[in-house]
Amino acid sequence: MESGSVTTPFGRRPMTLGMLASQASARKIEPGQSIDKWKLYRALCEAKPLLGITDRALAVLNALLSFYPKGELSRESGLVVFPSNAQLSLRAHGMAEQTIRRHLAALIEAGLLIRKDSPNGKRYARKEQGGEIREAFGFSLAPLLVRAEEIERLAAEVAAERLQLQRLRERLTLCRRDIAKLIEMALEEGAAGGWNKIHLHFRAVIERLPRSPSADQVATTLDELELLREEIVNQLEMQVKAQNQSGNAQHFERHIQNSNPHPFIELEPSFETKQGATADDRSAGWAEPITRIPKNEERDGRAATTKSASSTNDRLKSFPLGLVLQACPEIAAYGPQGSVGTWRDLMAAAVVVRSMLGVSPSAYEQACEIMGPENAATVMACVLERAGHINSAGGYLRDLTRRAERGEFAIGPMLMALARNLPVRGRTG
């Protein structure tokens, strides 16, 4: 039977607080507590990443367990095994004795074994006349029995994480397949949009994933790809919807006339402008909220703000496409084939820009419903021009949409401010 006293290591090996703590915990085994040694070993193999042990150390532990005579670990049966290094080497598939000693030290350091050394450092057992072991010197398996519940819990955590990783990988595989086939379909059908750029972005996200990723890395990549898939589907659905609304290009070239010659005028709200805006930005109307309400509108102000959203398109004036492209030249690079020639091209480019600036599909769809698709695309072109001075493009677009719904927003001042700044930014031609 095991002695309840503290044992110190033989020879030059020092005593440590960790060894003392392991011996103290080993004495806390509940009466009658036992566990199947091979079931516990399987849990150890599962939990090895969290326990900080290697496959080779587990092979040595497997050999030690094979020397334990019973099928279940229990105090009543004794918990000390005392094989020689030569015997361990045979059962560890010929592992070198020096390697065995190194992995035994790792198991002790991990708190899975306790070294119980004899006076001369040898491993042996003293037996009674009847053959029962009275005292044994070698390695105590008591920590395994004490930590059995902890080891099984850690094994369950590793198994759950592995299952989560498997499910994330499955979702990632499906998402990758969806995006690849949608891009392929868009290219074959000649759908409007910068599909080559989208494909390059898709490949860049995939290539950032390591060969053996963790669950967190897979989840991050999956989030990016799911957002990209949503944007692709939204872009294609908008094109299908636009084609269903009208079968000819004149629908996308029309200009909505403004029945109100004195609309409410308010430029970009100041809370959306980044700190450090220049005086030129403020003079252009991008940093300070400016509201001008004509006298005839002051009398009917309340009525104007209570009009339904269905009449917003009639109040919000559309401007010629040429003027929009003159004030917002950067949007052209995101159109089909790198140019914008029609309103259809501008709307396709706006969808790409929306994705690039992080504007959610719902925010852009709401803007299209309230302002009209041409005006929503124009606003996105303006936002792209001033993207460096806007903290949240999505929040800014939603704010403008709410103001447009109340009849308190006009696109003209934004375009005029951008057109005035063109020479300063180096416009040529």
mmCIF file of C-alpha atoms in Angstrom, residues 30-257:
data_model
loop_
_atom_site.group_PDB
_atom_site.id
_atom_site.type_symbol
_atom_site.label_atom_id
_atom_site.label_comp_id
_atom_site.label_asym_id
_atom_site.label_seq_id
_atom_site.Cartn_x
_atom_site.Cartn_y
_atom_site.Cartn_z
ATOM 1 C CA GLU A 30 -12.457 9.503 -2.189
ATOM 2 C CA PRO A 31 -13.054 6.091 -0.545
ATOM 3 C CA GLY A 32 -14.187 3.580 -3.145
ATOM 4 C CA GLN A 33 -13.305 5.917 -6.033
ATOM 5 C CA SER A 34 -12.223 4.055 -9.153
ATOM 6 C CA ILE A 35 -12.166 4.437 -12.936
ATOM 7 C CA ASP A 36 -11.433 2.241 -15.913
ATOM 8 C CA LYS A 37 -7.805 2.893 -16.790
ATOM 9 C CA TRP A 38 -8.232 2.565 -20.554
ATOM 10 C CA LYS A 39 -11.306 4.782 -20.631
ATOM 11 C CA LEU A 40 -9.291 7.384 -18.760
ATOM 12 C CA TYR A 41 -6.394 6.917 -21.165
ATOM 13 C CA ARG A 42 -8.686 7.580 -24.146
ATOM 14 C CA ALA A 43 -9.845 10.779 -22.436
ATOM 15 C CA LEU A 44 -6.208 11.750 -21.935
ATOM 16 C CA CYS A 45 -5.513 11.246 -25.633
ATOM 17 C CA GLU A 46 -8.482 13.501 -26.422
ATOM 18 C CA ALA A 47 -7.514 16.211 -23.937
ATOM 19 C CA LYS A 48 -3.775 16.247 -24.695
ATOM 20 C CA PRO A 49 -3.803 19.727 -26.347
ATOM 21 C CA LEU A 50 -5.181 21.255 -23.151
ATOM 22 C CA LEU A 51 -2.937 19.205 -20.863
ATOM 23 C CA GLY A 52 0.229 20.145 -22.736
ATOM 24 C CA ILE A 53 1.481 16.605 -23.390
ATOM 25 C CA THR A 54 2.717 14.973 -26.576
ATOM 26 C CA ASP A 55 1.936 11.735 -28.360
ATOM 27 C CA ARG A 56 5.268 10.260 -27.261
ATOM 28 C CA ALA A 57 4.553 11.081 -23.605
ATOM 29 C CA LEU A 58 1.163 9.376 -23.958
ATOM 30 C CA ALA A 59 2.920 6.309 -25.392
ATOM 31 C CA VAL A 60 5.065 6.131 -22.253
ATOM 32 C CA LEU A 61 1.975 6.533 -20.059
ATOM 33 C CA ASN A 62 0.277 3.755 -22.008
ATOM 34 C CA ALA A 63 3.219 1.487 -21.224
ATOM 35 C CA LEU A 64 3.022 2.401 -17.528
ATOM 36 C CA LEU A 65 -0.710 1.633 -17.425
ATOM 37 C CA SER A 66 -0.030 -1.756 -18.984
ATOM 38 C CA PHE A 67 2.014 -2.636 -15.888
ATOM 39 C CA TYR A 68 -0.936 -1.884 -13.607
ATOM 40 C CA PRO A 69 -2.487 -5.307 -12.873
ATOM 41 C CA LYS A 70 -6.125 -4.280 -12.518
ATOM 42 C CA GLY A 71 -8.548 -2.952 -15.092
ATOM 43 C CA GLU A 72 -9.659 -0.095 -12.834
ATOM 44 C CA LEU A 73 -7.527 2.394 -10.955
ATOM 45 C CA SER A 74 -8.334 2.427 -7.236
ATOM 46 C CA ARG A 75 -6.516 3.027 -3.974
ATOM 47 C CA GLU A 76 -7.477 -0.409 -2.674
ATOM 48 C CA SER A 77 -5.508 -2.057 -5.478
ATOM 49 C CA GLY A 78 -2.489 0.186 -5.035
ATOM 50 C CA LEU A 79 -1.526 2.935 -7.481
ATOM 51 C CA VAL A 80 2.256 2.510 -7.855
ATOM 52 C CA VAL A 81 3.872 0.780 -10.832
ATOM 53 C CA PHE A 82 7.581 -0.022 -10.803
ATOM 54 C CA PRO A 83 8.865 -1.205 -14.211
ATOM 55 C CA SER A 84 12.473 -0.648 -15.185
ATOM 56 C CA ASN A 85 13.395 1.604 -18.100
ATOM 57 C CA ALA A 86 14.294 -1.522 -20.093
ATOM 58 C CA GLN A 87 10.830 -2.986 -19.536
ATOM 59 C CA LEU A 88 9.222 0.361 -20.401
ATOM 60 C CA SER A 89 11.257 0.536 -23.590
ATOM 61 C CA LEU A 90 9.958 -2.883 -24.697
ATOM 62 C CA ARG A 91 6.313 -1.881 -24.161
ATOM 63 C CA ALA A 92 6.870 1.582 -25.671
ATOM 64 C CA HIS A 93 7.819 0.006 -29.021
ATOM 65 C CA GLY A 94 11.562 0.232 -28.489
ATOM 66 C CA MET A 95 11.715 3.876 -27.423
ATOM 67 C CA ALA A 96 15.225 4.863 -26.257
ATOM 68 C CA GLU A 97 15.693 4.971 -22.487
ATOM 69 C CA GLN A 98 16.916 8.570 -22.601
ATOM 70 C CA THR A 99 13.737 9.527 -24.460
ATOM 71 C CA ILE A 100 11.631 7.613 -21.940
ATOM 72 C CA ARG A 101 13.214 9.522 -19.065
ATOM 73 C CA ARG A 102 12.482 12.819 -20.803
ATOM 74 C CA HIS A 103 8.808 11.987 -21.330
ATOM 75 C CA LEU A 104 8.450 10.643 -17.779
ATOM 76 C CA ALA A 105 9.672 14.041 -16.569
ATOM 77 C CA ALA A 106 7.087 15.739 -18.817
ATOM 78 C CA LEU A 107 4.273 13.599 -17.373
ATOM 79 C CA ILE A 108 5.370 14.460 -13.850
ATOM 80 C CA GLU A 109 5.572 18.143 -14.753
ATOM 81 C CA ALA A 110 2.027 17.990 -16.181
ATOM 82 C CA GLY A 111 0.794 16.591 -12.863
ATOM 83 C CA LEU A 112 -0.201 13.185 -14.229
ATOM 84 C CA LEU A 113 2.382 11.105 -12.353
ATOM 85 C CA ILE A 114 4.143 11.258 -9.001
ATOM 86 C CA ARG A 115 7.640 9.919 -8.624
ATOM 87 C CA LYS A 116 7.965 7.774 -5.500
ATOM 88 C CA ASP A 117 11.664 7.015 -5.257
ATOM 89 C CA SER A 118 13.247 4.327 -3.095
ATOM 90 C CA PRO A 119 16.283 5.000 -0.876
ATOM 91 C CA ASN A 120 18.636 3.928 -3.678
ATOM 92 C CA GLY A 121 16.541 5.261 -6.571
ATOM 93 C CA LYS A 122 15.612 1.815 -7.856
ATOM 94 C CA ARG A 123 12.034 0.766 -8.640
ATOM 95 C CA TYR A 124 10.802 -2.267 -6.773
ATOM 96 C CA ALA A 125 8.151 -3.517 -4.342
ATOM 97 C CA ARG A 126 8.341 -5.102 -0.881
ATOM 98 C CA LYS A 127 5.892 -7.972 -0.517
ATOM 99 C CA GLU A 128 4.359 -9.782 2.406
ATOM 100 C CA GLN A 129 4.816 -13.517 2.895
ATOM 101 C CA GLY A 130 1.469 -14.066 1.213
ATOM 102 C CA GLY A 131 2.653 -12.231 -1.884
ATOM 103 C CA GLU A 132 0.747 -8.999 -1.259
ATOM 104 C CA ILE A 133 2.609 -5.771 -1.925
ATOM 105 C CA ARG A 134 3.386 -3.946 1.311
ATOM 106 C CA GLU A 135 5.229 -0.977 -0.177
ATOM 107 C CA ALA A 136 6.215 -0.076 -3.738
ATOM 108 C CA PHE A 137 8.676 2.430 -5.189
ATOM 109 C CA GLY A 138 8.242 3.714 -8.723
ATOM 110 C CA PHE A 139 5.568 5.923 -10.281
ATOM 111 C CA SER A 140 2.247 6.651 -8.573
ATOM 112 C CA LEU A 141 -0.843 6.844 -10.823
ATOM 113 C CA ALA A 142 -2.823 8.560 -8.073
ATOM 114 C CA PRO A 143 -2.980 11.936 -9.918
ATOM 115 C CA LEU A 144 -4.838 10.236 -12.769
ATOM 116 C CA LEU A 145 -7.507 9.017 -10.388
ATOM 117 C CA VAL A 146 -7.753 12.377 -8.612
ATOM 118 C CA ARG A 147 -8.007 14.327 -11.871
ATOM 119 C CA ALA A 148 -10.275 11.857 -13.671
ATOM 120 C CA GLU A 149 -13.283 14.219 -13.747
ATOM 121 C CA GLU A 150 -11.126 17.129 -14.886
ATOM 122 C CA ILE A 151 -9.552 15.044 -17.648
ATOM 123 C CA GLU A 152 -12.947 13.842 -18.896
ATOM 124 C CA ARG A 153 -14.257 17.429 -18.873
ATOM 125 C CA LEU A 154 -11.270 18.652 -20.868
ATOM 126 C CA ALA A 155 -11.739 15.772 -23.314
ATOM 127 C CA ALA A 156 -15.379 16.792 -23.785
ATOM 128 C CA GLU A 157 -14.312 20.386 -24.480
ATOM 129 C CA VAL A 158 -11.807 19.271 -27.104
ATOM 130 C CA ALA A 159 -14.400 17.017 -28.723
ATOM 131 C CA ALA A 160 -16.947 19.849 -28.777
ATOM 132 C CA GLU A 161 -14.400 22.216 -30.312
ATOM 133 C CA ARG A 162 -13.499 19.626 -32.937
ATOM 134 C CA LEU A 163 -17.187 19.160 -33.780
ATOM 135 C CA GLN A 164 -17.630 22.916 -34.028
ATOM 136 C CA LEU A 165 -14.601 23.147 -36.317
ATOM 137 C CA GLN A 166 -16.027 20.371 -38.490
ATOM 138 C CA ARG A 167 -19.349 22.184 -38.805
ATOM 139 C CA LEU A 168 -17.631 25.485 -39.562
ATOM 140 C CA ARG A 169 -15.569 23.774 -42.254
ATOM 141 C CA GLU A 170 -18.735 22.347 -43.795
ATOM 142 C CA ARG A 171 -20.385 25.779 -43.833
ATOM 143 C CA LEU A 172 -17.206 27.299 -45.283
ATOM 144 C CA THR A 173 -17.112 24.689 -48.050
ATOM 145 C CA LEU A 174 -20.737 25.375 -48.972
ATOM 146 C CA CYS A 175 -20.193 29.142 -48.908
ATOM 147 C CA ARG A 176 -17.103 28.886 -51.105
ATOM 148 C CA ARG A 177 -19.012 26.744 -53.589
ATOM 149 C CA ASP A 178 -21.928 29.200 -53.662
ATOM 150 C CA ILE A 179 -19.704 32.212 -54.288
ATOM 151 C CA ALA A 180 -17.642 30.478 -56.967
ATOM 152 C CA LYS A 181 -20.713 29.339 -58.881
ATOM 153 C CA LEU A 182 -22.489 32.701 -58.541
ATOM 154 C CA ILE A 183 -19.451 34.557 -59.909
ATOM 155 C CA GLU A 184 -19.115 32.019 -62.712
ATOM 156 C CA MET A 185 -22.809 32.419 -63.567
ATOM 157 C CA ALA A 186 -22.546 36.231 -63.500
ATOM 158 C CA LEU A 187 -19.585 36.173 -65.888
ATOM 159 C CA GLU A 188 -21.258 33.712 -68.259
ATOM 160 C CA GLU A 189 -24.533 35.671 -68.274
ATOM 161 C CA GLY A 190 -22.752 38.995 -68.741
ATOM 162 C CA ALA A 191 -24.262 40.504 -65.601
ATOM 163 C CA ALA A 192 -23.265 44.073 -64.828
ATOM 164 C CA GLY A 193 -20.701 44.535 -62.075
ATOM 165 C CA GLY A 194 -16.992 44.322 -61.347
ATOM 166 C CA TRP A 195 -16.955 40.533 -61.182
ATOM 167 C CA ASN A 196 -13.224 40.232 -61.789
ATOM 168 C CA LYS A 197 -12.539 42.434 -58.754
ATOM 169 C CA ILE A 198 -15.052 40.482 -56.697
ATOM 170 C CA HIS A 199 -13.356 37.214 -57.692
ATOM 171 C CA LEU A 200 -9.940 38.587 -56.739
ATOM 172 C CA HIS A 201 -11.332 39.641 -53.350
ATOM 173 C CA PHE A 202 -12.837 36.173 -52.924
ATOM 174 C CA ARG A 203 -9.511 34.493 -53.662
ATOM 175 C CA ALA A 204 -7.672 36.843 -51.277
ATOM 176 C CA VAL A 205 -9.991 35.920 -48.398
ATOM 177 C CA ILE A 206 -9.516 32.208 -49.069
ATOM 178 C CA GLU A 207 -5.741 32.444 -49.350
ATOM 179 C CA ARG A 208 -5.464 34.190 -45.966
ATOM 180 C CA LEU A 209 -6.760 31.046 -44.277
ATOM 181 C CA PRO A 210 -3.888 28.873 -42.906
ATOM 182 C CA ARG A 211 -3.474 25.269 -43.966
ATOM 183 C CA SER A 212 -4.538 24.030 -40.512
ATOM 184 C CA PRO A 213 -6.803 26.793 -39.200
ATOM 185 C CA SER A 214 -8.341 27.062 -35.759
ATOM 186 C CA ALA A 215 -12.083 27.338 -35.191
ATOM 187 C CA ASP A 216 -11.765 31.098 -34.667
ATOM 188 C CA GLN A 217 -9.865 31.540 -37.935
ATOM 189 C CA VAL A 218 -12.439 29.511 -39.859
ATOM 190 C CA ALA A 219 -15.278 31.480 -38.222
ATOM 191 C CA THR A 220 -13.664 34.804 -39.199
ATOM 192 C CA THR A 221 -13.201 33.699 -42.805
ATOM 193 C CA LEU A 222 -16.732 32.315 -42.897
ATOM 194 C CA ASP A 223 -18.151 35.645 -41.712
ATOM 195 C CA GLU A 224 -16.321 37.463 -44.515
ATOM 196 C CA LEU A 225 -17.463 35.003 -47.159
ATOM 197 C CA GLU A 226 -21.075 34.962 -45.969
ATOM 198 C CA LEU A 227 -21.134 38.758 -46.190
ATOM 199 C CA LEU A 228 -19.621 38.577 -49.673
ATOM 200 C CA ARG A 229 -22.188 35.952 -50.734
ATOM 201 C CA GLU A 230 -25.007 38.140 -49.410
ATOM 202 C CA GLU A 231 -23.679 41.116 -51.352
ATOM 203 C CA ILE A 232 -23.343 39.098 -54.568
ATOM 204 C CA VAL A 233 -26.871 37.709 -54.263
ATOM 205 C CA ASN A 234 -28.214 41.181 -53.487
ATOM 206 C CA GLN A 235 -26.440 42.665 -56.495
ATOM 207 C CA LEU A 236 -27.800 39.988 -58.820
ATOM 208 C CA GLU A 237 -31.308 40.233 -57.377
ATOM 209 C CA MET A 238 -31.302 43.997 -57.850
ATOM 210 C CA GLN A 239 -30.386 43.553 -61.492
ATOM 211 C CA VAL A 240 -33.146 40.976 -61.973
ATOM 212 C CA LYS A 241 -35.612 43.292 -60.234
ATOM 213 C CA ALA A 242 -34.538 46.225 -62.388
ATOM 214 C CA GLN A 243 -34.936 44.153 -65.550
ATOM 215 C CA ASN A 244 -38.407 43.014 -64.475
ATOM 216 C CA GLN A 245 -39.520 46.587 -63.832
ATOM 217 C CA SER A 246 -38.755 47.616 -67.393
ATOM 218 C CA GLY A 247 -37.479 45.777 -70.429
ATOM 219 C CA ASN A 248 -35.844 48.797 -72.035
ATOM 220 C CA ALA A 249 -32.944 51.020 -71.085
ATOM 221 C CA GLN A 250 -35.117 54.166 -71.133
ATOM 222 C CA HIS A 251 -36.354 53.225 -67.669
ATOM 223 C CA PHE A 252 -32.848 53.712 -66.340
ATOM 224 C CA GLU A 253 -32.269 56.950 -68.307
ATOM 225 C CA ARG A 254 -35.360 58.852 -67.140
ATOM 226 C CA HIS A 255 -35.029 61.927 -64.929
ATOM 227 C CA ILE A 256 -37.615 62.559 -62.245
ATOM 228 C CA GLN A 257 -38.754 66.177 -62.198
#
